[in-house]
Amino acid sequence: MIARRIATLLAVLTVLTVGSLALAPSPAQAQTGGQVPGDSLGATSDSQFWREIRQGMPGQVSIPNARAGVLIQSEGDNWRAVRNGPLSVYGAWALLGAVVVLAAFFAIRGRIRIAHGPAGVTIERFKAVERFAHWLMAGSFIVLGITGLNILYGRYVLIPVIGPDAFAAITQFGKFAHNYLSFAFMAGLALAFVLWVGHNLPHRTDLMWMLKGGGILGSAHPPARKFNAGQKILFWLVMLGGLSVSLSGIALMFPFETAYFGKTFALLNVFGLQLPTDLTAMQEMQLNQVWHTAVAVFLIAVIIAHIYIGSLGMEGAFDAMGSGQVDLNWAREHHSLWVEEVEAREAGGGARRHSPAE
Ligand code: HEM
């Protein structure tokens, strides 16, 4: 009797167990059976849902700022890693490299002298408006460069020396200077472009000047017009680089208003590239920041070399942007064709020379 009851109980339990196992959803079904939180967003599993959130998939928010619908923006991690990693490291090497190369050049070549000695007679090289444009551009660029480098490297270089409070005060002041002086730089850049673009178009003499390496290592000076090929390269680097840092700087100053990269990538895709064109506003900002910094650091390295050659590196050069008058022998050695042009005009009553007594 008892044995029959136990057998019946076991049979019922067996049926219940087998039945519940057969009816219960598998783990995979549990994720796909309509219970997934991201279902409405098109996710087909929990893991896919969270992966997409992790990769910045936007959800819906009821406030006007649609960007707040992005819960996690993982490109931010990549951007920070690039900015604080290779961008900062290569930038530091480029700046340090420029200084080391110039110091080595100075040690080997010394100061480039006026080969025939000063003539004691000067010739007008740059008018007041040209010097104004140069110093507006140069003065603002130097402040922008220093305050910009402080934003990139200040925390590593200055905080250990002056402490966080002084660093915060300096950086806040520097940030205002950086924002406002950018407009002075853009004005100087535009004025210099208008004044000098005509003198910076390629000319056949540039080829010869470059083939002779600008005469920088020997004592012979290849003929050059108002600007030699090296100066023309500098001019176009400053103009194109300056325009580029200006545009990306404006994009950083007025955030989320531009789509430079999406549009540029669409243009480049014409050449068969497969660059993404549907960048989010946040990705646009990150690319602007990386681009702004990379171009600016490159330009600073170039300008360090320019400042060297325009002051310490070459006797007689600074006067061109100081008083605007250069020694005639300096002019004949470095810009012989230009002197001939000026002398031809002078014969027609155009330009004037000054003796030191004037
Ligand atoms: C203390 C800083 C600087 C010094 C001492 C300096 C010096 C000079 C000198 C002497 C010239 C005339 C060269 C000649 O007569 O052939 C010149 C030209 C020029 N400078 Fe500067 N400069 C400085 C900063 C800058 C900066 C920051 C920029 C751009 C952001 C710049 C851009 C130019 C350009 C485009 C030219 C015309 C092309 C050339 O001569 O190379 N300069 N500079």
mmCIF file of C-alpha atoms and ligand atoms in Angstrom:
data_model
loop_
_atom_site.group_PDB
_atom_site.id
_atom_site.type_symbol
_atom_site.label_atom_id
_atom_site.label_comp_id
_atom_site.label_asym_id
_atom_site.label_seq_id
_atom_site.Cartn_x
_atom_site.Cartn_y
_atom_site.Cartn_z
ATOM 1 C CA MET A 1 0.000 0.000 0.000
ATOM 2 C CA ILE A 2 2.689 2.439 1.067
ATOM 3 C CA ALA A 3 4.862 1.288 -1.793
ATOM 4 C CA ARG A 4 2.040 2.064 -4.302
ATOM 5 C CA ARG A 5 1.585 5.595 -2.856
ATOM 6 C CA ILE A 6 5.304 6.285 -3.109
ATOM 7 C CA ALA A 7 5.321 5.080 -6.711
ATOM 8 C CA THR A 8 2.355 7.370 -7.555
ATOM 9 C CA LEU A 9 4.085 10.349 -5.903
ATOM 10 C CA LEU A 10 7.292 9.695 -7.848
ATOM 11 C CA ALA A 11 5.350 9.461 -11.095
ATOM 12 C CA VAL A 12 3.611 12.812 -10.418
ATOM 13 C CA LEU A 13 6.932 14.472 -9.526
ATOM 14 C CA THR A 14 8.549 13.088 -12.673
ATOM 15 C CA VAL A 15 5.737 14.433 -14.869
ATOM 16 C CA LEU A 16 5.922 17.852 -13.170
ATOM 17 C CA THR A 17 9.701 18.072 -13.515
ATOM 18 C CA VAL A 18 9.842 16.979 -17.149
ATOM 19 C CA GLY A 19 6.866 19.216 -17.995
ATOM 20 C CA SER A 20 8.337 22.312 -16.346
ATOM 21 C CA LEU A 21 11.679 21.744 -18.056
ATOM 22 C CA ALA A 22 9.979 21.446 -21.414
ATOM 23 C CA LEU A 23 7.865 24.539 -20.899
ATOM 24 C CA ALA A 24 10.552 26.827 -19.355
ATOM 25 C CA PRO A 25 12.207 29.289 -21.822
ATOM 26 C CA SER A 26 15.876 28.721 -22.633
ATOM 27 C CA PRO A 27 18.351 31.454 -21.534
ATOM 28 C CA ALA A 28 18.478 32.670 -25.129
ATOM 29 C CA GLN A 29 14.684 32.883 -25.243
ATOM 30 C CA ALA A 30 14.703 34.871 -22.008
ATOM 31 C CA GLN A 31 16.796 37.559 -23.765
ATOM 32 C CA THR A 32 14.836 37.654 -26.969
ATOM 33 C CA GLY A 33 11.342 37.034 -25.755
ATOM 34 C CA GLY A 34 10.181 40.624 -25.548
ATOM 35 C CA GLN A 35 11.523 41.269 -22.041
ATOM 36 C CA VAL A 36 14.637 43.152 -23.242
ATOM 37 C CA PRO A 37 14.851 46.732 -21.916
ATOM 38 C CA GLY A 38 16.306 48.001 -25.205
ATOM 39 C CA ASP A 39 13.652 46.312 -27.268
ATOM 40 C CA SER A 40 12.156 49.607 -28.351
ATOM 41 C CA LEU A 41 15.629 50.727 -29.507
ATOM 42 C CA GLY A 42 16.017 47.723 -31.769
ATOM 43 C CA ALA A 43 18.341 45.697 -29.519
ATOM 44 C CA THR A 44 17.767 41.964 -29.672
ATOM 45 C CA SER A 45 19.571 41.034 -26.463
ATOM 46 C CA ASP A 46 20.601 42.549 -23.158
ATOM 47 C CA SER A 47 24.260 42.402 -24.098
ATOM 48 C CA GLN A 48 23.647 44.104 -27.440
ATOM 49 C CA PHE A 49 21.587 46.779 -25.700
ATOM 50 C CA TRP A 50 24.330 47.605 -23.193
ATOM 51 C CA ARG A 51 27.019 47.392 -25.868
ATOM 52 C CA GLU A 52 25.198 50.014 -27.911
ATOM 53 C CA ILE A 53 24.676 52.244 -24.871
ATOM 54 C CA ARG A 54 28.405 51.867 -24.192
ATOM 55 C CA GLN A 55 29.138 52.949 -27.763
ATOM 56 C CA GLY A 56 27.057 56.090 -27.452
ATOM 57 C CA MET A 57 23.675 55.097 -28.926
ATOM 58 C CA PRO A 58 21.300 57.993 -28.197
ATOM 59 C CA GLY A 59 18.080 57.383 -26.300
ATOM 60 C CA GLN A 60 15.151 59.753 -25.890
ATOM 61 C CA VAL A 61 14.929 62.605 -23.403
ATOM 62 C CA SER A 62 12.080 65.019 -22.772
ATOM 63 C CA ILE A 63 14.335 68.062 -22.281
ATOM 64 C CA PRO A 64 15.264 70.179 -25.338
ATOM 65 C CA ASN A 65 18.945 69.170 -25.244
ATOM 66 C CA ALA A 66 18.880 65.990 -27.356
ATOM 67 C CA ARG A 67 22.597 65.377 -26.627
ATOM 68 C CA ALA A 68 21.616 64.554 -23.027
ATOM 69 C CA GLY A 69 20.021 61.388 -24.455
ATOM 70 C CA VAL A 70 23.484 59.898 -24.848
ATOM 71 C CA LEU A 71 24.143 58.052 -21.597
ATOM 72 C CA ILE A 72 27.723 56.939 -22.219
ATOM 73 C CA GLN A 73 29.969 58.411 -24.914
ATOM 74 C CA SER A 74 32.799 55.949 -25.234
ATOM 75 C CA GLU A 75 34.626 57.879 -27.981
ATOM 76 C CA GLY A 76 35.334 60.315 -25.147
ATOM 77 C CA ASP A 77 37.690 57.720 -23.686
ATOM 78 C CA ASN A 78 39.470 57.357 -27.031
ATOM 79 C CA TRP A 79 39.672 61.123 -27.471
ATOM 80 C CA ARG A 80 41.155 61.622 -23.991
ATOM 81 C CA ALA A 81 43.654 58.810 -24.593
ATOM 82 C CA VAL A 82 44.772 60.424 -27.869
ATOM 83 C CA ARG A 83 44.968 63.947 -26.397
ATOM 84 C CA ASN A 84 46.857 62.971 -23.263
ATOM 85 C CA GLY A 85 48.859 60.281 -25.071
ATOM 86 C CA PRO A 86 50.340 60.548 -28.587
ATOM 87 C CA LEU A 87 49.161 64.105 -29.264
ATOM 88 C CA SER A 88 50.880 65.490 -26.162
ATOM 89 C CA VAL A 89 53.929 63.253 -26.444
ATOM 90 C CA TYR A 90 54.651 63.825 -30.157
ATOM 91 C CA GLY A 91 53.897 67.522 -29.688
ATOM 92 C CA ALA A 92 56.506 67.789 -26.930
ATOM 93 C CA TRP A 93 59.048 65.939 -29.108
ATOM 94 C CA ALA A 94 58.350 68.251 -32.067
ATOM 95 C CA LEU A 95 58.899 71.394 -29.968
ATOM 96 C CA LEU A 96 61.953 70.009 -28.235
ATOM 97 C CA GLY A 97 63.267 68.738 -31.587
ATOM 98 C CA ALA A 98 62.951 72.203 -33.147
ATOM 99 C CA VAL A 99 64.963 73.775 -30.332
ATOM 100 C CA VAL A 100 67.650 71.053 -30.448
ATOM 101 C CA VAL A 101 68.012 71.253 -34.265
ATOM 102 C CA LEU A 102 68.326 75.045 -34.121
ATOM 103 C CA ALA A 103 70.882 74.881 -31.307
ATOM 104 C CA ALA A 104 72.903 72.344 -33.351
ATOM 105 C CA PHE A 105 72.600 74.536 -36.451
ATOM 106 C CA PHE A 106 73.774 77.566 -34.486
ATOM 107 C CA ALA A 107 76.699 75.581 -33.089
ATOM 108 C CA ILE A 108 77.755 74.436 -36.594
ATOM 109 C CA ARG A 109 76.956 77.440 -38.757
ATOM 110 C CA GLY A 110 77.013 80.276 -36.225
ATOM 111 C CA ARG A 111 75.313 83.559 -36.991
ATOM 112 C CA ILE A 112 74.836 84.216 -40.711
ATOM 113 C CA ARG A 113 76.776 87.426 -41.225
ATOM 114 C CA ILE A 114 76.511 90.082 -43.915
ATOM 115 C CA ALA A 115 79.314 88.662 -46.103
ATOM 116 C CA HIS A 116 80.488 92.062 -47.393
ATOM 117 C CA GLY A 117 79.922 93.814 -44.090
ATOM 118 C CA PRO A 118 77.287 96.516 -43.543
ATOM 119 C CA ALA A 119 77.113 99.093 -46.361
ATOM 120 C CA GLY A 120 75.995 101.820 -43.971
ATOM 121 C CA VAL A 121 73.179 102.688 -46.381
ATOM 122 C CA THR A 122 69.693 101.316 -45.865
ATOM 123 C CA ILE A 123 66.779 100.482 -48.095
ATOM 124 C CA GLU A 124 63.114 100.304 -47.094
ATOM 125 C CA ARG A 125 62.062 96.661 -46.794
ATOM 126 C CA PHE A 126 58.670 96.803 -45.073
ATOM 127 C CA LYS A 127 56.265 99.741 -44.787
ATOM 128 C CA ALA A 128 54.611 100.598 -41.464
ATOM 129 C CA VAL A 129 51.381 98.824 -42.425
ATOM 130 C CA GLU A 130 53.331 95.637 -43.240
ATOM 131 C CA ARG A 131 55.157 95.744 -39.916
ATOM 132 C CA PHE A 132 51.862 96.416 -38.133
ATOM 133 C CA ALA A 133 50.312 93.328 -39.778
ATOM 134 C CA HIS A 134 53.379 91.224 -38.904
ATOM 135 C CA TRP A 135 53.481 92.245 -35.259
ATOM 136 C CA LEU A 136 49.716 91.978 -34.801
ATOM 137 C CA MET A 137 49.909 88.425 -36.124
ATOM 138 C CA ALA A 138 53.188 87.603 -34.336
ATOM 139 C CA GLY A 139 52.372 89.192 -30.951
ATOM 140 C CA SER A 140 48.986 87.513 -30.711
ATOM 141 C CA PHE A 141 50.403 84.186 -31.985
ATOM 142 C CA ILE A 142 53.048 84.161 -29.265
ATOM 143 C CA VAL A 143 50.448 84.723 -26.514
ATOM 144 C CA LEU A 144 48.119 82.151 -28.115
ATOM 145 C CA GLY A 145 51.006 79.674 -28.326
ATOM 146 C CA ILE A 146 52.071 80.116 -24.695
ATOM 147 C CA THR A 147 48.525 80.017 -23.273
ATOM 148 C CA GLY A 148 47.637 77.071 -25.533
ATOM 149 C CA LEU A 149 50.693 75.081 -24.474
ATOM 150 C CA ASN A 150 49.750 75.839 -20.873
ATOM 151 C CA ILE A 151 46.358 74.212 -21.455
ATOM 152 C CA LEU A 152 48.073 71.129 -22.927
ATOM 153 C CA TYR A 153 51.140 70.767 -20.693
ATOM 154 C CA GLY A 154 50.651 73.182 -17.764
ATOM 155 C CA ARG A 155 49.317 70.540 -15.402
ATOM 156 C CA TYR A 156 52.502 68.511 -15.809
ATOM 157 C CA VAL A 157 54.980 71.387 -15.905
ATOM 158 C CA LEU A 158 53.521 74.180 -13.755
ATOM 159 C CA ILE A 159 51.465 72.475 -11.018
ATOM 160 C CA PRO A 160 54.526 70.789 -9.456
ATOM 161 C CA VAL A 161 56.316 74.164 -9.415
ATOM 162 C CA ILE A 162 53.661 76.753 -8.493
ATOM 163 C CA GLY A 163 50.912 74.572 -7.035
ATOM 164 C CA PRO A 164 47.301 74.035 -8.138
ATOM 165 C CA ASP A 165 45.828 77.365 -6.926
ATOM 166 C CA ALA A 166 48.278 79.606 -8.768
ATOM 167 C CA PHE A 167 48.026 77.310 -11.798
ATOM 168 C CA ALA A 168 44.225 77.601 -11.799
ATOM 169 C CA ALA A 169 44.396 81.419 -11.624
ATOM 170 C CA ILE A 170 47.016 81.654 -14.396
ATOM 171 C CA THR A 171 45.170 79.200 -16.602
ATOM 172 C CA GLN A 172 41.846 80.984 -16.217
ATOM 173 C CA PHE A 173 43.465 84.294 -17.164
ATOM 174 C CA GLY A 174 45.317 82.551 -20.014
ATOM 175 C CA LYS A 175 42.098 81.035 -21.308
ATOM 176 C CA PHE A 176 40.491 84.489 -21.592
ATOM 177 C CA ALA A 177 43.611 85.834 -23.316
ATOM 178 C CA HIS A 178 43.564 82.833 -25.660
ATOM 179 C CA ASN A 179 39.918 83.369 -26.620
ATOM 180 C CA TYR A 180 40.074 87.132 -27.130
ATOM 181 C CA LEU A 181 43.490 87.417 -28.776
ATOM 182 C CA SER A 182 42.474 84.842 -31.349
ATOM 183 C CA PHE A 183 40.560 87.649 -33.067
ATOM 184 C CA ALA A 184 43.683 89.855 -33.189
ATOM 185 C CA PHE A 185 45.548 86.918 -34.748
ATOM 186 C CA MET A 186 42.845 86.421 -37.370
ATOM 187 C CA ALA A 187 42.907 90.159 -38.212
ATOM 188 C CA GLY A 188 46.730 90.150 -38.512
ATOM 189 C CA LEU A 189 46.620 86.989 -40.611
ATOM 190 C CA ALA A 190 44.044 88.464 -42.998
ATOM 191 C CA LEU A 191 45.977 91.745 -43.349
ATOM 192 C CA ALA A 192 49.299 89.952 -43.952
ATOM 193 C CA PHE A 193 47.609 87.777 -46.553
ATOM 194 C CA VAL A 194 46.263 90.783 -48.460
ATOM 195 C CA LEU A 195 49.596 92.643 -48.285
ATOM 196 C CA TRP A 196 51.913 89.753 -49.163
ATOM 197 C CA VAL A 197 50.060 87.168 -51.232
ATOM 198 C CA GLY A 198 51.215 88.829 -54.470
ATOM 199 C CA HIS A 199 54.865 88.418 -53.428
ATOM 200 C CA ASN A 200 54.396 84.777 -52.431
ATOM 201 C CA LEU A 201 53.191 83.232 -55.674
ATOM 202 C CA PRO A 202 55.598 80.639 -57.096
ATOM 203 C CA HIS A 203 58.254 81.909 -59.501
ATOM 204 C CA ARG A 204 60.955 80.097 -61.526
ATOM 205 C CA THR A 205 63.701 81.628 -59.356
ATOM 206 C CA ASP A 206 62.280 79.664 -56.388
ATOM 207 C CA LEU A 207 63.344 76.379 -57.958
ATOM 208 C CA MET A 208 66.960 77.496 -58.297
ATOM 209 C CA TRP A 209 66.884 78.876 -54.737
ATOM 210 C CA MET A 210 65.698 75.514 -53.431
ATOM 211 C CA LEU A 211 68.159 73.506 -55.528
ATOM 212 C CA LYS A 212 70.941 75.539 -53.926
ATOM 213 C CA GLY A 213 69.418 74.930 -50.475
ATOM 214 C CA GLY A 214 68.949 78.673 -50.045
ATOM 215 C CA GLY A 215 72.723 79.026 -49.812
ATOM 216 C CA ILE A 216 72.288 78.348 -46.119
ATOM 217 C CA LEU A 217 75.317 76.106 -45.747
ATOM 218 C CA GLY A 218 77.673 77.779 -48.203
ATOM 219 C CA SER A 219 78.519 81.442 -48.611
ATOM 220 C CA ALA A 220 76.885 81.956 -52.052
ATOM 221 C CA HIS A 221 73.394 83.468 -51.960
ATOM 222 C CA PRO A 222 71.031 82.335 -54.714
ATOM 223 C CA PRO A 223 69.101 85.245 -56.260
ATOM 224 C CA ALA A 224 65.684 85.961 -54.750
ATOM 225 C CA ARG A 225 62.884 88.470 -55.162
ATOM 226 C CA LYS A 226 61.121 90.139 -52.195
ATOM 227 C CA PHE A 227 60.549 86.722 -50.584
ATOM 228 C CA ASN A 228 62.753 83.696 -51.261
ATOM 229 C CA ALA A 229 61.346 80.164 -51.629
ATOM 230 C CA GLY A 230 61.880 79.381 -47.929
ATOM 231 C CA GLN A 231 59.937 82.479 -46.939
ATOM 232 C CA LYS A 232 57.172 81.587 -49.394
ATOM 233 C CA ILE A 233 56.868 78.156 -47.796
ATOM 234 C CA LEU A 234 56.656 79.846 -44.387
ATOM 235 C CA PHE A 235 54.035 82.273 -45.710
ATOM 236 C CA TRP A 236 51.768 79.488 -46.991
ATOM 237 C CA LEU A 237 52.265 77.361 -43.868
ATOM 238 C CA VAL A 238 51.279 80.345 -41.721
ATOM 239 C CA MET A 239 48.314 81.248 -43.939
ATOM 240 C CA LEU A 240 46.870 77.749 -44.357
ATOM 241 C CA GLY A 241 47.825 76.588 -40.860
ATOM 242 C CA GLY A 242 46.578 79.883 -39.396
ATOM 243 C CA LEU A 243 43.245 79.584 -41.210
ATOM 244 C CA SER A 244 42.944 76.008 -40.034
ATOM 245 C CA VAL A 245 43.635 76.770 -36.350
ATOM 246 C CA SER A 246 41.290 79.757 -36.614
ATOM 247 C CA LEU A 247 38.387 77.686 -37.973
ATOM 248 C CA SER A 248 38.893 74.831 -35.514
ATOM 249 C CA GLY A 249 39.357 77.379 -32.699
ATOM 250 C CA ILE A 250 36.049 79.040 -33.561
ATOM 251 C CA ALA A 251 34.428 75.596 -33.523
ATOM 252 C CA LEU A 252 35.813 75.024 -30.005
ATOM 253 C CA MET A 253 34.736 78.494 -28.832
ATOM 254 C CA PHE A 254 31.173 78.093 -30.116
ATOM 255 C CA PRO A 255 30.598 74.379 -29.493
ATOM 256 C CA PHE A 256 28.322 72.063 -31.453
ATOM 257 C CA GLU A 257 27.690 74.547 -34.266
ATOM 258 C CA THR A 258 29.929 73.121 -37.000
ATOM 259 C CA ALA A 259 30.174 69.913 -39.004
ATOM 260 C CA TYR A 260 33.562 70.485 -40.662
ATOM 261 C CA PHE A 261 34.739 66.909 -40.378
ATOM 262 C CA GLY A 262 31.554 65.200 -41.579
ATOM 263 C CA LYS A 263 31.502 67.517 -44.605
ATOM 264 C CA THR A 264 35.230 67.169 -45.322
ATOM 265 C CA PHE A 265 35.023 63.377 -45.020
ATOM 266 C CA ALA A 266 32.101 63.364 -47.491
ATOM 267 C CA LEU A 267 34.285 65.298 -49.970
ATOM 268 C CA LEU A 268 37.237 62.950 -49.432
ATOM 269 C CA ASN A 269 35.016 59.894 -49.949
ATOM 270 C CA VAL A 270 34.784 60.940 -53.606
ATOM 271 C CA PHE A 271 38.317 59.504 -53.858
ATOM 272 C CA GLY A 272 37.096 56.079 -52.748
ATOM 273 C CA LEU A 273 37.868 56.542 -49.053
ATOM 274 C CA GLN A 274 35.280 55.236 -46.636
ATOM 275 C CA LEU A 275 35.398 57.868 -43.933
ATOM 276 C CA PRO A 276 32.387 58.208 -41.641
ATOM 277 C CA THR A 277 30.132 61.117 -42.585
ATOM 278 C CA ASP A 278 27.437 60.770 -39.893
ATOM 279 C CA LEU A 279 29.565 62.084 -37.022
ATOM 280 C CA THR A 280 27.793 63.124 -33.831
ATOM 281 C CA ALA A 281 28.162 66.704 -32.607
ATOM 282 C CA MET A 282 30.391 65.376 -29.819
ATOM 283 C CA GLN A 283 32.693 63.554 -32.255
ATOM 284 C CA GLU A 284 32.963 66.749 -34.317
ATOM 285 C CA MET A 285 34.160 68.575 -31.176
ATOM 286 C CA GLN A 286 36.715 65.893 -30.376
ATOM 287 C CA LEU A 287 38.158 65.975 -33.895
ATOM 288 C CA ASN A 288 38.257 69.790 -33.803
ATOM 289 C CA GLN A 289 40.214 69.675 -30.564
ATOM 290 C CA VAL A 290 42.748 67.134 -31.855
ATOM 291 C CA TRP A 291 43.158 68.993 -35.164
ATOM 292 C CA HIS A 292 43.463 72.424 -33.478
ATOM 293 C CA THR A 293 46.198 71.155 -31.174
ATOM 294 C CA ALA A 294 48.133 69.201 -33.833
ATOM 295 C CA VAL A 295 48.201 72.093 -36.341
ATOM 296 C CA ALA A 296 48.991 74.662 -33.629
ATOM 297 C CA VAL A 297 51.911 72.649 -32.210
ATOM 298 C CA PHE A 298 53.294 72.104 -35.732
ATOM 299 C CA LEU A 299 53.038 75.849 -36.439
ATOM 300 C CA ILE A 300 54.721 76.721 -33.140
ATOM 301 C CA ALA A 301 57.669 74.446 -34.063
ATOM 302 C CA VAL A 302 57.905 76.165 -37.479
ATOM 303 C CA ILE A 303 57.683 79.627 -35.908
ATOM 304 C CA ILE A 304 60.432 78.818 -33.393
ATOM 305 C CA ALA A 305 62.707 78.301 -36.424
ATOM 306 C CA HIS A 306 61.412 81.517 -38.031
ATOM 307 C CA ILE A 307 62.013 83.557 -34.875
ATOM 308 C CA TYR A 308 65.554 82.159 -34.684
ATOM 309 C CA ILE A 309 66.445 83.080 -38.275
ATOM 310 C CA GLY A 310 64.729 86.493 -38.008
ATOM 311 C CA SER A 311 66.707 87.480 -34.890
ATOM 312 C CA LEU A 312 69.709 85.597 -33.493
ATOM 313 C CA GLY A 313 70.394 83.467 -36.576
ATOM 314 C CA MET A 314 70.982 86.180 -39.175
ATOM 315 C CA GLU A 315 72.761 89.489 -38.883
ATOM 316 C CA GLY A 316 70.660 92.370 -40.202
ATOM 317 C CA ALA A 317 67.367 90.445 -40.546
ATOM 318 C CA PHE A 318 65.510 91.842 -37.526
ATOM 319 C CA ASP A 319 65.760 95.421 -38.814
ATOM 320 C CA ALA A 320 63.386 94.482 -41.630
ATOM 321 C CA MET A 321 60.553 94.097 -39.106
ATOM 322 C CA GLY A 322 62.042 96.506 -36.543
ATOM 323 C CA SER A 323 62.626 99.819 -38.292
ATOM 324 C CA GLY A 324 61.592 98.583 -41.722
ATOM 325 C CA GLN A 325 65.018 99.629 -43.104
ATOM 326 C CA VAL A 326 67.645 97.009 -43.975
ATOM 327 C CA ASP A 327 71.292 97.412 -44.833
ATOM 328 C CA LEU A 328 71.835 97.560 -48.588
ATOM 329 C CA ASN A 329 74.480 94.832 -48.560
ATOM 330 C CA TRP A 330 72.180 92.533 -46.580
ATOM 331 C CA ALA A 331 69.430 93.184 -49.121
ATOM 332 C CA ARG A 332 71.784 92.572 -52.095
ATOM 333 C CA GLU A 333 72.981 89.291 -50.571
ATOM 334 C CA HIS A 334 69.600 87.850 -49.627
ATOM 335 C CA HIS A 335 67.178 89.450 -52.090
ATOM 336 C CA SER A 336 69.244 90.571 -55.095
ATOM 337 C CA LEU A 337 66.376 90.530 -57.604
ATOM 338 C CA TRP A 338 64.189 92.554 -55.248
ATOM 339 C CA VAL A 339 66.925 95.200 -54.870
ATOM 340 C CA GLU A 340 67.158 95.400 -58.671
ATOM 341 C CA GLU A 341 63.377 95.923 -58.864
ATOM 342 C CA VAL A 342 63.519 98.636 -56.194
ATOM 343 C CA GLU A 343 66.466 100.342 -57.911
ATOM 344 C CA ALA A 344 64.619 100.277 -61.219
ATOM 345 C CA ARG A 345 61.597 101.888 -59.533
ATOM 346 C CA GLU A 346 63.868 104.335 -57.713
ATOM 347 C CA ALA A 347 65.288 105.429 -61.050
ATOM 348 C CA GLY A 348 61.685 106.258 -61.883
ATOM 349 C CA GLY A 349 61.393 108.249 -58.643
ATOM 350 C CA GLY A 350 59.617 105.541 -56.563
ATOM 351 C CA ALA A 351 61.636 104.192 -53.613
ATOM 352 C CA ARG A 352 64.072 106.023 -51.345
ATOM 353 C CA ARG A 353 67.325 105.060 -49.657
ATOM 354 C CA HIS A 354 68.525 106.406 -46.347
ATOM 355 C CA SER A 355 72.046 107.090 -45.256
ATOM 356 C CA PRO A 356 72.603 106.679 -41.490
ATOM 357 C CA ALA A 357 72.689 110.467 -41.101
ATOM 358 C CA GLU A 358 69.099 110.825 -42.318
HETATM 359 C C1 HEM B 1 59.614 87.439 -32.036
HETATM 360 C C2 HEM B 1 59.005 86.879 -33.046
HETATM 361 C C3 HEM B 1 59.310 87.152 -34.487
HETATM 362 C C4 HEM B 1 60.395 87.731 -35.096
HETATM 363 C C5 HEM B 1 61.669 88.287 -34.438
HETATM 364 C C6 HEM B 1 60.123 87.764 -36.494
HETATM 365 C C7 HEM B 1 60.964 88.323 -37.453
HETATM 366 C C8 HEM B 1 60.661 88.458 -38.790
HETATM 367 C C9 HEM B 1 61.478 89.143 -39.762
HETATM 368 C C10 HEM B 1 62.793 89.831 -39.458
HETATM 369 C C11 HEM B 1 60.859 89.053 -40.954
HETATM 370 C C12 HEM B 1 61.333 89.658 -42.279
HETATM 371 C C13 HEM B 1 62.287 88.757 -43.017
HETATM 372 C C14 HEM B 1 62.810 89.451 -44.246
HETATM 373 O O1 HEM B 1 62.985 90.651 -44.237
HETATM 374 O O2 HEM B 1 63.105 88.783 -45.255
HETATM 375 C C15 HEM B 1 59.635 88.311 -40.758
HETATM 376 C C16 HEM B 1 58.722 87.980 -41.738
HETATM 377 C C17 HEM B 1 57.611 87.189 -41.561
HETATM 378 N N1 HEM B 1 57.124 86.723 -40.358
HETATM 379 FE FE1 HEM B 1 58.023 86.966 -38.566
HETATM 380 N N2 HEM B 1 58.920 87.163 -36.725
HETATM 381 C C18 HEM B 1 58.385 86.777 -35.537
HETATM 382 C C19 HEM B 1 57.179 86.117 -35.322
HETATM 383 C C20 HEM B 1 56.341 85.705 -36.325
HETATM 384 C C21 HEM B 1 55.147 84.941 -36.127
HETATM 385 C C22 HEM B 1 54.652 84.469 -34.769
HETATM 386 C C23 HEM B 1 54.597 84.711 -37.352
HETATM 387 C C24 HEM B 1 53.353 83.964 -37.720
HETATM 388 C C25 HEM B 1 52.487 83.474 -36.918
HETATM 389 C C26 HEM B 1 55.460 85.350 -38.321
HETATM 390 C C27 HEM B 1 55.232 85.324 -39.668
HETATM 391 C C28 HEM B 1 56.005 85.969 -40.621
HETATM 392 C C29 HEM B 1 55.766 85.924 -42.037
HETATM 393 C C30 HEM B 1 54.630 85.167 -42.740
HETATM 394 C C31 HEM B 1 56.777 86.693 -42.629
HETATM 395 C C32 HEM B 1 56.960 86.926 -44.123
HETATM 396 C C33 HEM B 1 57.745 85.812 -44.729
HETATM 397 C C34 HEM B 1 59.156 85.777 -44.205
HETATM 398 O O3 HEM B 1 59.830 86.815 -44.223
HETATM 399 O O4 HEM B 1 59.589 84.715 -43.770
HETATM 400 N N3 HEM B 1 56.498 85.942 -37.671
HETATM 401 N N4 HEM B 1 59.541 87.965 -39.424
#
